[in-house]
Amino acid sequence: MTQAPIISPIIPPIVVSGAGIGGLTTALCLAARGFSVTVVEKRTKLEEVGAGLQLSPNASHILIRLGLGKALARAACAPLSLDVRRGETTDLLARAPLHMMQNRFGAPYWVVHRADLQQILLDHVRGTQGISLQFGRSLSALHHSDQGLEVTITGTSQHETVTAHAVIGADGLHSDLAMLLGDTSKAKASGYQAWRGTLPMSAVSPAFEPQRTTLYLGAQAHGVTYPIRGGEQFNLVMVTREKAHEAGWSRTGDAEALQRKLKSWTALLPLIRQMPDWQVWSLYDRAPRQRWSFGRVTLLGDAAHPVLPFLAQGAALAIEDAACVAHLLAQTPDNPAQAFATYQQIRLPRATRVQETARKNGSIYHLPFPLTLARDLVIRQKGGRLLEDYDWLYGWK
Ligand SMILES: Cc1cc2nc3c(=O)[nH]c(=O)nc-3n(C[C@H](O)[C@H](O)[C@H](O)COP(=O)(O)OP(=O)(O)OC[C@H]3O[C@@H](n4cnc5c(N)ncnc54)[C@H](O)[C@@H]3O)c2cc1C
């Protein structure tokens, strides 16, 4: 059981809506600073959705500071390099070292199964004093009062109104809390479709160098591979342009349709054909919200700023948000509105920069032929210096 410093026994709990990576990390960061926290999650349990996730040093250092380092080091892998290859031929365009991240930024560049990260966060949340985690419950109304906020929490069979010191919405892309706050803007289909699959590492030919992180770039499609589950599994994500749009976190993909889309990727097709099944989902995008903080209420993670996955930073940003908001709340524990205003001021420009960079990467990764030739030439020229422009991203503290 982790003991946390007590800030004030009379401060009511901070309610966090959503137990995704952002919400669970927020609960841990707040508890570490002595706040009591109630996390409400509308699902009745956390499912093993998704596949791999890259955790860059700007996020991994926060998780290590929270005490998750040992568990993550067992579940994650730290690939030696990011290789960039041509999708059609698998020819190497550039190899940028990743193992130097530890020396350069003081924390590793990990790749991990999303379910492993979620389970490790969950185990720590359950082992931390001062956090109450409630499944099958959502926040349905908010009213300001003299003591703080009156928050109505709704479950399947009962409503409950509790006093909260503050409320943090970590309820994802289609945030219900943002709607409650009056932001009715909707995320839009981006026109990209992500296909994700995993294989046992023993089934993958060493010719694909599966222990490295590899970015495959083609015409209007790209793929990313890396090891997960301590190196026992191999993760492959392909992103293609889509005509029709289907919503949803995860649905089964038509393997033959993917193979038809990638018929010119002759060198990688044998690996793509090996995948027993694909989880597919349409990627959404939205313009940065201009306002996240409303008095004692704020938004965080995808609820505030969903990011296209072309910089692998959505979860990382949510983890950064969690550390930042907890730090600021601890500085002015009696004035969450001030902490949340400062939080938005600090985080909004960074989140916007990351969103814009990810969107730009998306355009570059999905260029049509023959523009791909110029792109590949530039990457070849950058070679091992490919990640040198990203100190602003990975060095965030
Ligand atoms: C293909 C793909 C690849 C990606 N790869 C990476 C990567 O490599 N690295 C990276 O950093 N990021 C990556 N991301 C992004 C990352 O997955 C998300 O940015 C991240 O999961 C956001 O976390 P979150 O906690 O903000 O939201 P979510 O993970 O969406 O969690 C929100 C939670 O809130 C709950 N909820 C929703 N509504 C309510 C409500 N009304 N009340 C209570 N609970 C509610 C949901 O059930 C859910 O549990 C990727 C995304 C995609 C699509």
Short mmCIF file of C-alpha atoms and ligand atoms in Angstrom, two decimals:
data_model
loop_
_atom_site.label_atom_id
_atom_site.label_comp_id
_atom_site.label_asym_id
_atom_site.label_seq_id
_atom_site.Cartn_x
_atom_site.Cartn_y
_atom_site.Cartn_z
CA MET A 1 0.00 0.00 0.00
CA THR A 2 1.56 3.37 -1.05
CA GLN A 3 1.31 6.01 1.72
CA ALA A 4 0.68 9.52 0.45
CA PRO A 5 1.28 12.82 2.26
CA ILE A 6 -2.02 14.21 3.54
CA ILE A 7 -2.71 17.73 2.23
CA SER A 8 -5.83 18.39 4.25
CA PRO A 9 -8.27 15.89 5.70
CA ILE A 10 -11.14 18.34 5.09
CA ILE A 11 -10.63 18.73 1.35
CA PRO A 12 -13.28 16.60 -0.42
CA PRO A 13 -12.16 14.15 -3.10
CA ILE A 14 -11.25 15.17 -6.61
CA VAL A 15 -13.51 13.30 -9.03
CA VAL A 16 -11.85 11.96 -12.19
CA SER A 17 -14.18 10.87 -14.96
CA GLY A 18 -12.68 8.00 -17.01
CA ALA A 19 -10.23 5.22 -16.12
CA GLY A 20 -8.20 5.20 -19.33
CA ILE A 21 -4.46 5.83 -19.32
CA GLY A 22 -5.08 9.53 -18.61
CA GLY A 23 -7.56 9.02 -15.77
CA LEU A 24 -5.58 6.29 -13.98
CA THR A 25 -2.33 8.26 -14.22
CA THR A 26 -4.10 11.37 -12.93
CA ALA A 27 -5.41 9.43 -9.92
CA LEU A 28 -1.88 8.21 -9.10
CA CYS A 29 -0.33 11.68 -9.53
CA LEU A 30 -3.00 13.28 -7.33
CA ALA A 31 -2.75 10.59 -4.62
CA ALA A 32 1.04 11.00 -4.60
CA ARG A 33 0.42 14.64 -3.73
CA GLY A 34 -1.95 13.81 -0.88
CA PHE A 35 -5.34 14.33 -2.52
CA SER A 36 -8.12 11.81 -2.18
CA VAL A 37 -9.53 10.80 -5.54
CA THR A 38 -12.68 9.15 -6.82
CA VAL A 39 -12.39 7.70 -10.33
CA VAL A 40 -15.65 6.87 -12.11
CA GLU A 41 -15.51 4.71 -15.23
CA LYS A 42 -18.59 4.07 -17.31
CA ARG A 43 -17.49 0.63 -18.49
CA THR A 44 -18.11 -2.19 -16.04
CA LYS A 45 -14.53 -3.47 -16.46
CA LEU A 46 -11.40 -2.54 -18.40
CA GLU A 47 -11.12 -4.68 -21.52
CA GLU A 48 -7.98 -5.74 -23.29
CA VAL A 49 -8.44 -3.45 -26.29
CA GLY A 50 -5.84 -2.09 -28.68
CA ALA A 51 -2.36 -3.41 -29.12
CA GLY A 52 0.99 -1.68 -28.96
CA LEU A 53 1.75 1.73 -27.56
CA GLN A 54 5.00 3.68 -27.76
CA LEU A 55 5.97 5.38 -24.51
CA SER A 56 8.55 8.06 -25.17
CA PRO A 57 10.79 9.49 -22.39
CA ASN A 58 8.50 12.50 -21.84
CA ALA A 59 5.92 9.99 -20.55
CA SER A 60 8.07 7.13 -19.25
CA HIS A 61 9.90 9.37 -16.75
CA ILE A 62 6.54 10.25 -15.15
CA LEU A 63 5.49 6.61 -14.83
CA ILE A 64 8.89 5.72 -13.37
CA ARG A 65 8.55 8.53 -10.82
CA LEU A 66 5.17 7.08 -9.83
CA GLY A 67 6.87 3.77 -9.01
CA LEU A 68 5.76 1.84 -12.11
CA GLY A 69 9.28 1.50 -13.54
CA LYS A 70 10.03 -2.10 -12.49
CA ALA A 71 6.68 -3.47 -13.64
CA LEU A 72 6.92 -1.59 -16.94
CA ALA A 73 10.49 -2.66 -17.59
CA ARG A 74 9.29 -6.29 -17.35
CA ALA A 75 6.32 -5.78 -19.69
CA ALA A 76 7.86 -3.32 -22.14
CA CYS A 77 10.77 -3.41 -24.58
CA ALA A 78 13.32 -0.70 -25.33
CA PRO A 79 14.16 -1.15 -29.04
CA LEU A 80 17.66 -0.21 -30.16
CA SER A 81 16.56 1.92 -33.09
CA LEU A 82 13.80 3.43 -35.14
CA ASP A 83 14.29 2.14 -38.67
CA VAL A 84 12.52 3.73 -41.61
CA ARG A 85 12.00 1.44 -44.60
CA ARG A 86 10.22 1.62 -47.94
CA GLY A 87 6.91 -0.21 -47.64
CA GLU A 88 7.08 -1.76 -51.12
CA THR A 89 10.63 -3.17 -50.87
CA THR A 90 11.55 -2.93 -47.15
CA ASP A 91 14.78 -1.13 -48.22
CA LEU A 92 16.32 0.72 -45.27
CA LEU A 93 16.08 4.52 -45.61
CA ALA A 94 17.30 5.55 -42.14
CA ARG A 95 18.22 4.09 -38.76
CA ALA A 96 17.94 6.46 -35.79
CA PRO A 97 19.17 5.19 -32.41
CA LEU A 98 16.56 4.93 -29.64
CA HIS A 99 18.75 3.44 -26.90
CA MET A 100 20.42 6.85 -26.41
CA MET A 101 17.10 8.27 -25.15
CA GLN A 102 17.95 7.08 -21.64
CA ASN A 103 21.20 9.11 -21.64
CA ARG A 104 19.78 12.09 -23.45
CA PHE A 105 16.47 12.46 -21.58
CA GLY A 106 16.99 10.36 -18.44
CA ALA A 107 14.25 7.85 -19.29
CA PRO A 108 13.74 5.04 -21.81
CA TYR A 109 11.78 4.90 -25.05
CA TRP A 110 9.54 1.92 -24.34
CA VAL A 111 7.07 0.00 -26.46
CA VAL A 112 4.37 -1.84 -24.55
CA HIS A 113 1.03 -3.59 -24.98
CA ARG A 114 -1.75 -1.13 -24.08
CA ALA A 115 -3.41 -3.78 -21.89
CA ASP A 116 -0.16 -4.30 -19.94
CA LEU A 117 0.20 -0.58 -19.28
CA GLN A 118 -3.45 -0.34 -18.27
CA GLN A 119 -3.14 -3.35 -15.92
CA ILE A 120 0.02 -1.95 -14.29
CA LEU A 121 -1.72 1.40 -13.74
CA LEU A 122 -4.78 -0.38 -12.37
CA ASP A 123 -2.73 -2.51 -9.96
CA HIS A 124 -1.02 0.62 -8.63
CA VAL A 125 -4.32 2.49 -8.33
CA ARG A 126 -5.78 -0.45 -6.36
CA GLY A 127 -2.70 -0.50 -4.11
CA THR A 128 -2.75 3.24 -3.38
CA GLN A 129 -4.46 4.69 -0.34
CA GLY A 130 -6.90 7.49 -1.05
CA ILE A 131 -8.16 6.35 -4.47
CA SER A 132 -11.66 4.96 -4.90
CA LEU A 133 -12.21 3.37 -8.31
CA GLN A 134 -15.84 2.84 -9.33
CA PHE A 135 -16.78 0.91 -12.47
CA GLY A 136 -20.13 1.14 -14.24
CA ARG A 137 -20.59 4.73 -13.04
CA SER A 138 -20.63 8.08 -14.86
CA LEU A 139 -20.85 11.66 -13.94
CA SER A 140 -24.24 13.00 -15.00
CA ALA A 141 -24.55 16.51 -13.51
CA LEU A 142 -22.46 19.26 -11.90
CA HIS A 143 -23.54 22.16 -9.66
CA HIS A 144 -21.30 24.75 -8.03
CA SER A 145 -21.78 25.12 -4.25
CA ASP A 146 -20.01 26.96 -1.39
CA GLN A 147 -18.00 23.85 -0.50
CA GLY A 148 -16.96 23.01 -4.04
CA LEU A 149 -18.96 21.14 -6.61
CA GLU A 150 -22.03 18.97 -6.19
CA VAL A 151 -21.51 16.08 -8.55
CA THR A 152 -24.15 13.55 -9.50
CA ILE A 153 -22.75 10.09 -10.20
CA THR A 154 -25.03 7.66 -11.96
CA GLY A 155 -24.76 3.87 -11.93
CA THR A 156 -27.04 1.22 -13.33
CA SER A 157 -29.41 1.28 -10.41
CA GLN A 158 -28.74 4.39 -8.34
CA HIS A 159 -27.83 8.11 -8.43
CA GLU A 160 -25.61 9.64 -5.81
CA THR A 161 -24.74 13.31 -5.26
CA VAL A 162 -21.36 13.96 -3.66
CA THR A 163 -19.28 17.04 -2.95
CA ALA A 164 -16.13 17.20 -5.02
CA HIS A 165 -13.19 19.54 -4.53
CA ALA A 166 -12.71 19.57 -8.30
CA VAL A 167 -13.57 17.48 -11.36
CA ILE A 168 -11.19 16.28 -14.07
CA GLY A 169 -12.61 14.91 -17.31
CA ALA A 170 -10.38 12.15 -18.68
CA ASP A 171 -13.25 10.56 -20.55
CA GLY A 172 -11.71 10.35 -23.99
CA LEU A 173 -12.31 11.57 -27.52
CA HIS A 174 -16.11 11.92 -27.26
CA SER A 175 -15.97 13.48 -23.79
CA ASP A 176 -19.38 13.59 -22.08
CA LEU A 177 -17.95 16.04 -19.55
CA ALA A 178 -17.03 18.51 -22.32
CA MET A 179 -20.66 18.24 -23.48
CA LEU A 180 -21.87 18.91 -19.92
CA LEU A 181 -19.67 22.01 -19.96
CA GLY A 182 -21.38 23.18 -23.12
CA ASP A 183 -18.78 22.26 -25.76
CA THR A 184 -20.88 20.46 -28.32
CA SER A 185 -18.20 20.35 -31.05
CA LYS A 186 -17.67 16.88 -32.48
CA ALA A 187 -14.56 14.98 -33.53
CA LYS A 188 -14.53 14.28 -37.27
CA ALA A 189 -13.51 11.22 -39.22
CA SER A 190 -9.95 11.88 -40.42
CA GLY A 191 -10.10 9.64 -43.48
CA TYR A 192 -7.47 7.29 -42.00
CA GLN A 193 -8.06 3.73 -40.91
CA ALA A 194 -5.75 1.84 -38.50
CA TRP A 195 -5.36 -1.96 -38.75
CA ARG A 196 -3.71 -3.58 -35.76
CA GLY A 197 -2.54 -7.12 -35.22
CA THR A 198 -0.08 -9.13 -33.14
CA LEU A 199 1.92 -12.31 -33.71
CA PRO A 200 4.05 -14.49 -31.44
CA MET A 201 7.62 -13.29 -31.88
CA SER A 202 8.70 -16.87 -32.68
CA ALA A 203 6.55 -16.72 -35.85
CA VAL A 204 8.24 -13.61 -37.26
CA SER A 205 11.17 -13.95 -39.64
CA PRO A 206 14.36 -12.33 -38.26
CA ALA A 207 14.66 -10.68 -41.70
CA PHE A 208 12.07 -8.14 -40.47
CA GLU A 209 14.31 -7.24 -37.49
CA PRO A 210 11.28 -7.50 -35.21
CA GLN A 211 13.08 -6.34 -32.07
CA ARG A 212 13.49 -2.86 -33.55
CA THR A 213 10.82 -0.23 -34.10
CA THR A 214 10.26 0.05 -37.84
CA LEU A 215 8.27 2.61 -39.79
CA TYR A 216 7.31 1.41 -43.29
CA LEU A 217 6.41 4.21 -45.69
CA GLY A 218 4.62 3.69 -48.99
CA ALA A 219 2.21 5.60 -51.18
CA GLN A 220 -0.89 6.61 -49.20
CA ALA A 221 -0.21 3.99 -46.53
CA HIS A 222 2.26 3.35 -43.75
CA GLY A 223 2.98 0.69 -41.17
CA VAL A 224 4.72 0.48 -37.80
CA THR A 225 6.13 -2.63 -36.11
CA TYR A 226 7.75 -3.24 -32.74
CA PRO A 227 8.06 -5.90 -30.03
CA ILE A 228 5.68 -5.97 -27.04
CA ARG A 229 5.04 -8.19 -23.98
CA GLY A 230 8.70 -8.32 -22.97
CA GLY A 231 9.66 -9.24 -26.54
CA GLU A 232 7.36 -12.28 -26.74
CA GLN A 233 4.91 -10.68 -29.16
CA PHE A 234 5.20 -8.62 -32.29
CA ASN A 235 2.92 -5.66 -32.97
CA LEU A 236 2.02 -4.47 -36.47
CA VAL A 237 -0.13 -1.42 -37.27
CA MET A 238 -1.00 -0.47 -40.83
CA VAL A 239 -2.69 2.84 -41.60
CA THR A 240 -4.54 3.29 -44.89
CA ARG A 241 -6.85 5.91 -46.39
CA GLU A 242 -10.50 4.96 -46.17
CA LYS A 243 -13.52 5.86 -48.30
CA ALA A 244 -16.37 4.77 -46.07
CA HIS A 245 -16.25 5.57 -42.40
CA GLU A 246 -17.18 3.22 -39.60
CA ALA A 247 -17.04 4.38 -35.99
CA GLY A 248 -15.69 2.29 -33.16
CA TRP A 249 -12.65 1.49 -31.13
CA SER A 250 -12.30 -1.92 -32.58
CA ARG A 251 -13.93 -4.12 -35.20
CA THR A 252 -12.68 -7.09 -37.15
CA GLY A 253 -10.88 -6.20 -40.37
CA ASP A 254 -11.15 -7.85 -43.77
CA ALA A 255 -7.62 -9.23 -44.26
CA GLU A 256 -8.09 -9.66 -48.01
CA ALA A 257 -9.17 -6.03 -48.42
CA LEU A 258 -5.98 -4.93 -46.64
CA GLN A 259 -3.86 -7.17 -48.85
CA ARG A 260 -5.51 -5.69 -51.95
CA LYS A 261 -4.78 -2.17 -50.74
CA LEU A 262 -1.13 -3.10 -50.18
CA LYS A 263 -0.59 -5.31 -53.22
CA SER A 264 2.54 -3.36 -54.25
CA TRP A 265 4.16 -4.00 -50.82
CA THR A 266 5.54 -7.27 -52.07
CA ALA A 267 8.36 -7.60 -49.55
CA LEU A 268 6.11 -7.02 -46.53
CA LEU A 269 3.04 -8.94 -47.76
CA PRO A 270 4.24 -12.31 -46.43
CA LEU A 271 4.24 -10.81 -42.92
CA ILE A 272 0.86 -9.12 -43.45
CA ARG A 273 -0.62 -12.44 -44.66
CA GLN A 274 0.62 -14.17 -41.50
CA MET A 275 -1.64 -12.06 -39.25
CA PRO A 276 -4.51 -14.29 -38.02
CA ASP A 277 -6.87 -11.34 -37.46
CA TRP A 278 -6.96 -7.58 -37.57
CA GLN A 279 -8.63 -5.06 -35.30
CA VAL A 280 -9.59 -2.00 -37.30
CA TRP A 281 -10.80 1.42 -36.39
CA SER A 282 -11.36 4.74 -38.06
CA LEU A 283 -9.20 7.54 -36.74
CA TYR A 284 -10.86 10.76 -35.60
CA ASP A 285 -9.48 14.24 -35.44
CA ARG A 286 -10.71 17.52 -34.05
CA ALA A 287 -9.49 21.10 -34.01
CA PRO A 288 -7.84 21.90 -30.65
CA ARG A 289 -10.47 22.90 -28.08
CA GLN A 290 -9.83 26.52 -27.10
CA ARG A 291 -10.98 26.01 -23.53
CA TRP A 292 -10.39 23.07 -21.20
CA SER A 293 -10.81 24.68 -17.76
CA PHE A 294 -14.08 25.99 -16.32
CA GLY A 295 -13.57 27.01 -12.68
CA ARG A 296 -13.11 23.82 -10.66
CA VAL A 297 -13.54 21.60 -13.72
CA THR A 298 -10.99 20.75 -16.39
CA LEU A 299 -10.34 18.28 -19.21
CA LEU A 300 -7.31 16.14 -19.88
CA GLY A 301 -5.93 13.64 -22.41
CA ASP A 302 -8.04 12.85 -25.49
CA ALA A 303 -11.00 14.66 -23.90
CA ALA A 304 -9.04 17.91 -24.24
CA HIS A 305 -6.86 17.25 -27.28
CA PRO A 306 -7.14 14.00 -29.28
CA VAL A 307 -4.01 13.42 -31.36
CA LEU A 308 -3.70 11.44 -34.58
CA PRO A 309 -1.32 8.56 -33.86
CA PHE A 310 1.38 9.64 -36.36
CA LEU A 311 3.69 10.92 -33.64
CA ALA A 312 2.71 8.22 -31.10
CA GLN A 313 1.90 10.86 -28.48
CA GLY A 314 -1.78 10.67 -27.46
CA ALA A 315 -1.24 8.61 -24.32
CA ALA A 316 2.06 10.38 -23.64
CA LEU A 317 0.29 13.75 -23.65
CA ALA A 318 -2.40 12.43 -21.29
CA ILE A 319 0.35 11.25 -18.91
CA GLU A 320 2.08 14.66 -19.11
CA ASP A 321 -1.27 16.40 -18.45
CA ALA A 322 -1.78 14.23 -15.36
CA ALA A 323 1.62 15.13 -13.89
CA CYS A 324 1.17 18.82 -14.68
CA VAL A 325 -2.34 19.18 -13.26
CA ALA A 326 -1.43 17.34 -10.04
CA HIS A 327 1.68 19.48 -9.58
CA LEU A 328 -0.33 22.70 -10.00
CA LEU A 329 -3.17 21.54 -7.73
CA ALA A 330 -0.63 20.78 -5.01
CA GLN A 331 0.73 24.33 -5.32
CA THR A 332 -2.68 25.94 -4.70
CA PRO A 333 -4.68 23.14 -3.04
CA ASP A 334 -7.39 25.55 -1.88
CA ASN A 335 -7.81 27.12 -5.29
CA PRO A 336 -8.32 24.47 -7.97
CA ALA A 337 -9.77 27.05 -10.38
CA GLN A 338 -6.45 28.89 -10.38
CA ALA A 339 -4.51 25.64 -10.80
CA PHE A 340 -6.73 24.63 -13.74
CA ALA A 341 -6.39 28.03 -15.43
CA THR A 342 -2.58 27.77 -15.21
CA TYR A 343 -2.71 24.15 -16.36
CA GLN A 344 -4.58 25.16 -19.52
CA GLN A 345 -2.19 28.04 -20.12
CA ILE A 346 0.83 25.72 -19.90
CA ARG A 347 -0.56 22.68 -21.68
CA LEU A 348 -2.67 24.05 -24.51
CA PRO A 349 0.23 25.38 -26.64
CA ARG A 350 2.17 22.12 -26.24
CA ALA A 351 -0.83 19.91 -27.01
CA THR A 352 -1.62 22.06 -30.06
CA ARG A 353 1.96 21.75 -31.32
CA VAL A 354 1.85 17.98 -30.90
CA GLN A 355 -1.56 17.76 -32.64
CA GLU A 356 -0.29 19.83 -35.56
CA THR A 357 2.98 17.90 -35.89
CA ALA A 358 1.07 14.59 -35.86
CA ARG A 359 -1.28 15.87 -38.55
CA LYS A 360 1.69 16.98 -40.68
CA ASN A 361 3.35 13.58 -40.24
CA GLY A 362 0.09 12.01 -41.42
CA SER A 363 0.27 13.98 -44.67
CA ILE A 364 3.92 13.06 -45.20
CA TYR A 365 3.38 9.37 -44.41
CA HIS A 366 0.47 9.19 -46.88
CA LEU A 367 1.88 11.12 -49.85
CA PRO A 368 0.93 9.73 -53.26
CA PHE A 369 3.51 8.50 -55.76
CA PRO A 370 5.77 10.15 -57.12
CA LEU A 371 5.99 12.63 -54.17
CA THR A 372 7.04 9.60 -52.11
CA LEU A 373 10.37 9.63 -53.98
CA ALA A 374 11.26 13.12 -52.71
CA ARG A 375 10.11 12.19 -49.18
CA ASP A 376 12.23 9.05 -49.13
CA LEU A 377 15.25 11.00 -50.39
CA VAL A 378 14.95 13.54 -47.57
CA ILE A 379 14.67 10.72 -44.99
CA ARG A 380 17.71 8.97 -46.46
CA GLN A 381 19.70 12.20 -46.21
CA LYS A 382 18.72 12.70 -42.56
CA GLY A 383 19.67 9.11 -41.74
CA GLY A 384 20.61 8.60 -38.08
CA ARG A 385 19.81 12.27 -37.31
CA LEU A 386 16.11 11.70 -37.95
CA LEU A 387 14.99 12.25 -34.35
CA GLU A 388 17.31 15.15 -33.60
CA ASP A 389 14.58 17.73 -34.22
CA TYR A 390 12.44 16.22 -31.47
CA ASP A 391 14.20 17.36 -28.28
CA TRP A 392 11.24 19.71 -27.66
CA LEU A 393 8.98 16.64 -27.59
CA TYR A 394 10.95 13.94 -25.80
CA GLY A 395 12.78 16.25 -23.39
CA TRP A 396 9.62 17.63 -21.74
CA LYS A 397 9.86 17.70 -17.93
C1 LIG B 1 -3.96 3.42 -33.81
C2 LIG B 1 -3.57 4.19 -32.59
C3 LIG B 1 -2.27 4.07 -32.12
C4 LIG B 1 -1.86 4.82 -31.02
N1 LIG B 1 -0.57 4.72 -30.62
C5 LIG B 1 -0.14 5.50 -29.61
C6 LIG B 1 1.23 5.43 -29.17
O1 LIG B 1 2.02 4.66 -29.71
N2 LIG B 1 1.63 6.25 -28.14
C7 LIG B 1 0.75 7.11 -27.53
O2 LIG B 1 1.18 7.85 -26.62
N3 LIG B 1 -0.56 7.19 -27.91
C8 LIG B 1 -1.01 6.41 -28.92
N4 LIG B 1 -2.31 6.46 -29.30
C9 LIG B 1 -3.23 7.42 -28.63
C10 LIG B 1 -3.72 6.91 -27.30
O3 LIG B 1 -4.27 5.63 -27.44
C11 LIG B 1 -4.78 7.86 -26.72
O4 LIG B 1 -4.40 9.19 -26.92
C12 LIG B 1 -4.93 7.60 -25.24
O5 LIG B 1 -5.40 6.29 -25.01
C13 LIG B 1 -5.90 8.61 -24.61
O6 LIG B 1 -6.09 8.27 -23.27
P1 LIG B 1 -7.27 8.93 -22.44
O7 LIG B 1 -7.16 8.35 -21.08
O8 LIG B 1 -7.26 10.40 -22.60
O9 LIG B 1 -8.60 8.43 -23.15
P2 LIG B 1 -9.19 6.97 -23.32
O10 LIG B 1 -8.11 5.96 -23.41
O11 LIG B 1 -10.17 7.04 -24.43
O12 LIG B 1 -9.96 6.69 -21.96
C14 LIG B 1 -11.18 7.32 -21.65
C15 LIG B 1 -11.90 6.49 -20.60
O13 LIG B 1 -13.06 7.21 -20.18
C16 LIG B 1 -14.17 6.31 -20.13
N5 LIG B 1 -15.39 7.12 -20.30
C17 LIG B 1 -15.90 7.63 -21.44
N6 LIG B 1 -17.00 8.36 -21.17
C18 LIG B 1 -17.18 8.30 -19.83
C19 LIG B 1 -18.14 8.86 -18.95
N7 LIG B 1 -19.14 9.60 -19.38
N8 LIG B 1 -18.02 8.59 -17.62
C20 LIG B 1 -17.01 7.82 -17.15
N9 LIG B 1 -16.07 7.26 -17.95
C21 LIG B 1 -16.15 7.51 -19.27
C22 LIG B 1 -13.91 5.35 -21.27
O14 LIG B 1 -14.63 4.15 -21.10
C23 LIG B 1 -12.39 5.15 -21.14
O15 LIG B 1 -12.08 4.14 -20.22
C24 LIG B 1 -2.77 5.70 -30.37
C25 LIG B 1 -4.09 5.78 -30.80
C26 LIG B 1 -4.49 5.03 -31.90
C27 LIG B 1 -5.91 5.15 -32.37
#
